[in-house]
């Protein structure tokens, strides 16, 4: 499979001048976003034409969206998979490992029975997410044009499903 071209329009990493790796420096991305926003913020174009104001607003939105992607491990993984030509198929539910599902059921029961406070729940969820994030950092350790093997991309999609499940669980219970 050939490597897709990176375009700043569709690539949050390129837009913010960051390497397309899972362990991207969020602090560096935030710094780059601030610098870019200083140049394109709509307030700088208050006296400009309608087209200039619309372009500034659109660029500000793109910068803010790109930063949100790089801050969020789930969105960052989705972007990396797409950059490597392996977008996530959201039309079917992901198959999650049985051991993981059993851990989630135990957590859910502990929360429902009041045995697990929100702070402890967050800590437990972070402990479940840590190995996923570590493996994603390994898979996506080299920026394009280097590409993970197809088997690694499939594994990354499975790790993404686990992260999505954890994120949703925390939204519902924390």
PDB file of N, CA and C in Angstrom, residues 10-13 22 68-70 72-90 136 140 153 156-157 159-161 163-165 167:
ATOM      1  N   UNK A  10      -5.628  18.413   6.207  1.00  0.00           N
ATOM      2  CA  UNK A  10      -6.277  17.260   6.820  1.00  0.00           C
ATOM      3  C   UNK A  10      -5.442  16.650   7.931  1.00  0.00           C
ATOM      4  N   UNK A  11      -4.272  17.170   8.171  1.00  0.00           N
ATOM      5  CA  UNK A  11      -3.320  16.558   9.089  1.00  0.00           C
ATOM      6  C   UNK A  11      -3.022  17.503  10.254  1.00  0.00           C
ATOM      7  N   UNK A  12      -3.546  17.192  11.434  1.00  0.00           N
ATOM      8  CA  UNK A  12      -3.327  18.084  12.571  1.00  0.00           C
ATOM      9  C   UNK A  12      -1.852  18.179  12.976  1.00  0.00           C
ATOM     10  N   UNK A  13      -1.094  17.137  12.715  1.00  0.00           N
ATOM     11  CA  UNK A  13       0.333  17.146  13.049  1.00  0.00           C
ATOM     12  C   UNK A  13       1.068  18.166  12.187  1.00  0.00           C
ATOM     13  N   UNK A  22       2.560   9.017  18.017  1.00  0.00           N
ATOM     14  CA  UNK A  22       1.606   8.999  19.122  1.00  0.00           C
ATOM     15  C   UNK A  22       2.099   9.815  20.310  1.00  0.00           C
ATOM     16  N   UNK A  68      -6.985  20.063  19.610  1.00  0.00           N
ATOM     17  CA  UNK A  68      -7.860  19.132  20.334  1.00  0.00           C
ATOM     18  C   UNK A  68      -7.536  17.688  19.961  1.00  0.00           C
ATOM     19  N   UNK A  69      -7.256  17.438  18.694  1.00  0.00           N
ATOM     20  CA  UNK A  69      -6.898  16.088  18.248  1.00  0.00           C
ATOM     21  C   UNK A  69      -5.605  15.635  18.917  1.00  0.00           C
ATOM     22  N   UNK A  70      -4.610  16.484  18.931  1.00  0.00           N
ATOM     23  CA  UNK A  70      -3.316  16.087  19.491  1.00  0.00           C
ATOM     24  C   UNK A  70      -3.373  15.935  21.010  1.00  0.00           C
ATOM     25  N   UNK A  72      -5.931  14.661  22.694  1.00  0.00           N
ATOM     26  CA  UNK A  72      -6.771  13.506  23.041  1.00  0.00           C
ATOM     27  C   UNK A  72      -6.184  12.217  22.454  1.00  0.00           C
ATOM     28  N   UNK A  73      -5.820  11.257  23.297  1.00  0.00           N
ATOM     29  CA  UNK A  73      -5.237  10.014  22.774  1.00  0.00           C
ATOM     30  C   UNK A  73      -6.133   9.282  21.772  1.00  0.00           C
ATOM     31  N   UNK A  74      -7.441   9.311  21.985  1.00  0.00           N
ATOM     32  CA  UNK A  74      -8.359   8.645  21.062  1.00  0.00           C
ATOM     33  C   UNK A  74      -8.318   9.332  19.699  1.00  0.00           C
ATOM     34  N   UNK A  75      -8.500  10.648  19.677  1.00  0.00           N
ATOM     35  CA  UNK A  75      -8.502  11.378  18.409  1.00  0.00           C
ATOM     36  C   UNK A  75      -7.129  11.326  17.732  1.00  0.00           C
ATOM     37  N   UNK A  76      -6.071  11.370  18.535  1.00  0.00           N
ATOM     38  CA  UNK A  76      -4.706  11.300  17.987  1.00  0.00           C
ATOM     39  C   UNK A  76      -4.498   9.963  17.276  1.00  0.00           C
ATOM     40  N   UNK A  77      -4.976   8.883  17.891  1.00  0.00           N
ATOM     41  CA  UNK A  77      -4.852   7.561  17.275  1.00  0.00           C
ATOM     42  C   UNK A  77      -5.659   7.493  15.986  1.00  0.00           C
ATOM     43  N   UNK A  78      -6.871   8.031  16.005  1.00  0.00           N
ATOM     44  CA  UNK A  78      -7.686   8.048  14.788  1.00  0.00           C
ATOM     45  C   UNK A  78      -6.965   8.800  13.668  1.00  0.00           C
ATOM     46  N   UNK A  79      -6.355   9.932  14.008  1.00  0.00           N
ATOM     47  CA  UNK A  79      -5.633  10.723  13.003  1.00  0.00           C
ATOM     48  C   UNK A  79      -4.437   9.954  12.475  1.00  0.00           C
ATOM     49  N   UNK A  80      -3.714   9.281  13.349  1.00  0.00           N
ATOM     50  CA  UNK A  80      -2.551   8.507  12.905  1.00  0.00           C
ATOM     51  C   UNK A  80      -2.965   7.347  12.008  1.00  0.00           C
ATOM     52  N   UNK A  81      -4.022   6.662  12.378  1.00  0.00           N
ATOM     53  CA  UNK A  81      -4.508   5.575  11.518  1.00  0.00           C
ATOM     54  C   UNK A  81      -4.898   6.118  10.141  1.00  0.00           C
ATOM     55  N   UNK A  82      -5.600   7.235  10.117  1.00  0.00           N
ATOM     56  CA  UNK A  82      -5.991   7.829   8.834  1.00  0.00           C
ATOM     57  C   UNK A  82      -4.772   8.248   8.026  1.00  0.00           C
ATOM     58  N   UNK A  83      -3.758   8.831   8.687  1.00  0.00           N
ATOM     59  CA  UNK A  83      -2.535   9.236   7.981  1.00  0.00           C
ATOM     60  C   UNK A  83      -1.821   8.056   7.342  1.00  0.00           C
ATOM     61  N   UNK A  84      -1.962   6.903   7.964  1.00  0.00           N
ATOM     62  CA  UNK A  84      -1.309   5.700   7.451  1.00  0.00           C
ATOM     63  C   UNK A  84      -2.236   4.889   6.548  1.00  0.00           C
ATOM     64  N   UNK A  85      -3.332   5.494   6.133  1.00  0.00           N
ATOM     65  CA  UNK A  85      -4.230   4.838   5.185  1.00  0.00           C
ATOM     66  C   UNK A  85      -5.070   3.751   5.804  1.00  0.00           C
ATOM     67  N   UNK A  86      -5.276   3.809   7.109  1.00  0.00           N
ATOM     68  CA  UNK A  86      -6.070   2.792   7.795  1.00  0.00           C
ATOM     69  C   UNK A  86      -7.136   3.454   8.657  1.00  0.00           C
ATOM     70  N   UNK A  87      -8.045   4.211   8.047  1.00  0.00           N
ATOM     71  CA  UNK A  87      -9.074   4.874   8.862  1.00  0.00           C
ATOM     72  C   UNK A  87      -9.916   3.840   9.601  1.00  0.00           C
ATOM     73  N   UNK A  88     -10.452   4.251  10.722  1.00  0.00           N
ATOM     74  CA  UNK A  88     -11.228   3.360  11.570  1.00  0.00           C
ATOM     75  C   UNK A  88     -12.626   3.178  11.002  1.00  0.00           C
ATOM     76  N   UNK A  89     -13.065   1.932  10.944  1.00  0.00           N
ATOM     77  CA  UNK A  89     -14.417   1.618  10.491  1.00  0.00           C
ATOM     78  C   UNK A  89     -15.351   1.690  11.690  1.00  0.00           C
ATOM     79  N   UNK A  90     -16.129   2.750  11.770  1.00  0.00           N
ATOM     80  CA  UNK A  90     -17.029   2.927  12.912  1.00  0.00           C
ATOM     81  C   UNK A  90     -18.415   2.336  12.644  1.00  0.00           C
ATOM     82  N   UNK A 136       0.563   1.967  21.617  1.00  0.00           N
ATOM     83  CA  UNK A 136       0.355   2.898  20.501  1.00  0.00           C
ATOM     84  C   UNK A 136       1.599   3.753  20.277  1.00  0.00           C
ATOM     85  N   UNK A 140       3.301   3.749  16.636  1.00  0.00           N
ATOM     86  CA  UNK A 140       3.414   5.026  15.925  1.00  0.00           C
ATOM     87  C   UNK A 140       4.606   5.823  16.462  1.00  0.00           C
ATOM     88  N   UNK A 153      -1.077  -1.900  12.383  1.00  0.00           N
ATOM     89  CA  UNK A 153      -2.205  -0.982  12.211  1.00  0.00           C
ATOM     90  C   UNK A 153      -3.497  -1.613  12.718  1.00  0.00           C
ATOM     91  N   UNK A 156      -3.290  -1.410  16.390  1.00  0.00           N
ATOM     92  CA  UNK A 156      -3.552  -0.030  16.816  1.00  0.00           C
ATOM     93  C   UNK A 156      -5.053   0.239  16.835  1.00  0.00           C
ATOM     94  N   UNK A 157      -5.778  -0.275  15.843  1.00  0.00           N
ATOM     95  CA  UNK A 157      -7.234  -0.106  15.815  1.00  0.00           C
ATOM     96  C   UNK A 157      -7.875  -0.802  17.019  1.00  0.00           C
ATOM     97  N   UNK A 159      -6.374  -1.326  19.954  1.00  0.00           N
ATOM     98  CA  UNK A 159      -6.016  -0.515  21.114  1.00  0.00           C
ATOM     99  C   UNK A 159      -6.904   0.734  21.174  1.00  0.00           C
ATOM    100  N   UNK A 160      -7.193   1.295  20.022  1.00  0.00           N
ATOM    101  CA  UNK A 160      -8.086   2.450  19.946  1.00  0.00           C
ATOM    102  C   UNK A 160      -9.464   2.089  20.499  1.00  0.00           C
ATOM    103  N   UNK A 161      -9.971   0.925  20.154  1.00  0.00           N
ATOM    104  CA  UNK A 161     -11.285   0.505  20.640  1.00  0.00           C
ATOM    105  C   UNK A 161     -11.297   0.445  22.168  1.00  0.00           C
ATOM    106  N   UNK A 163      -9.328   2.216  24.199  1.00  0.00           N
ATOM    107  CA  UNK A 163      -9.289   3.601  24.686  1.00  0.00           C
ATOM    108  C   UNK A 163     -10.661   4.272  24.561  1.00  0.00           C
ATOM    109  N   UNK A 164     -11.347   4.024  23.468  1.00  0.00           N
ATOM    110  CA  UNK A 164     -12.680   4.600  23.287  1.00  0.00           C
ATOM    111  C   UNK A 164     -13.639   4.086  24.361  1.00  0.00           C
ATOM    112  N   UNK A 165     -13.545   2.816  24.660  1.00  0.00           N
ATOM    113  CA  UNK A 165     -14.410   2.216  25.673  1.00  0.00           C
ATOM    114  C   UNK A 165     -14.133   2.846  27.032  1.00  0.00           C
ATOM    115  N   UNK A 167     -12.780   5.782  27.655  1.00  0.00           N
ATOM    116  CA  UNK A 167     -13.204   7.183  27.618  1.00  0.00           C
ATOM    117  C   UNK A 167     -14.710   7.290  27.827  1.00  0.00           C
TER     118      UNK A 167
END
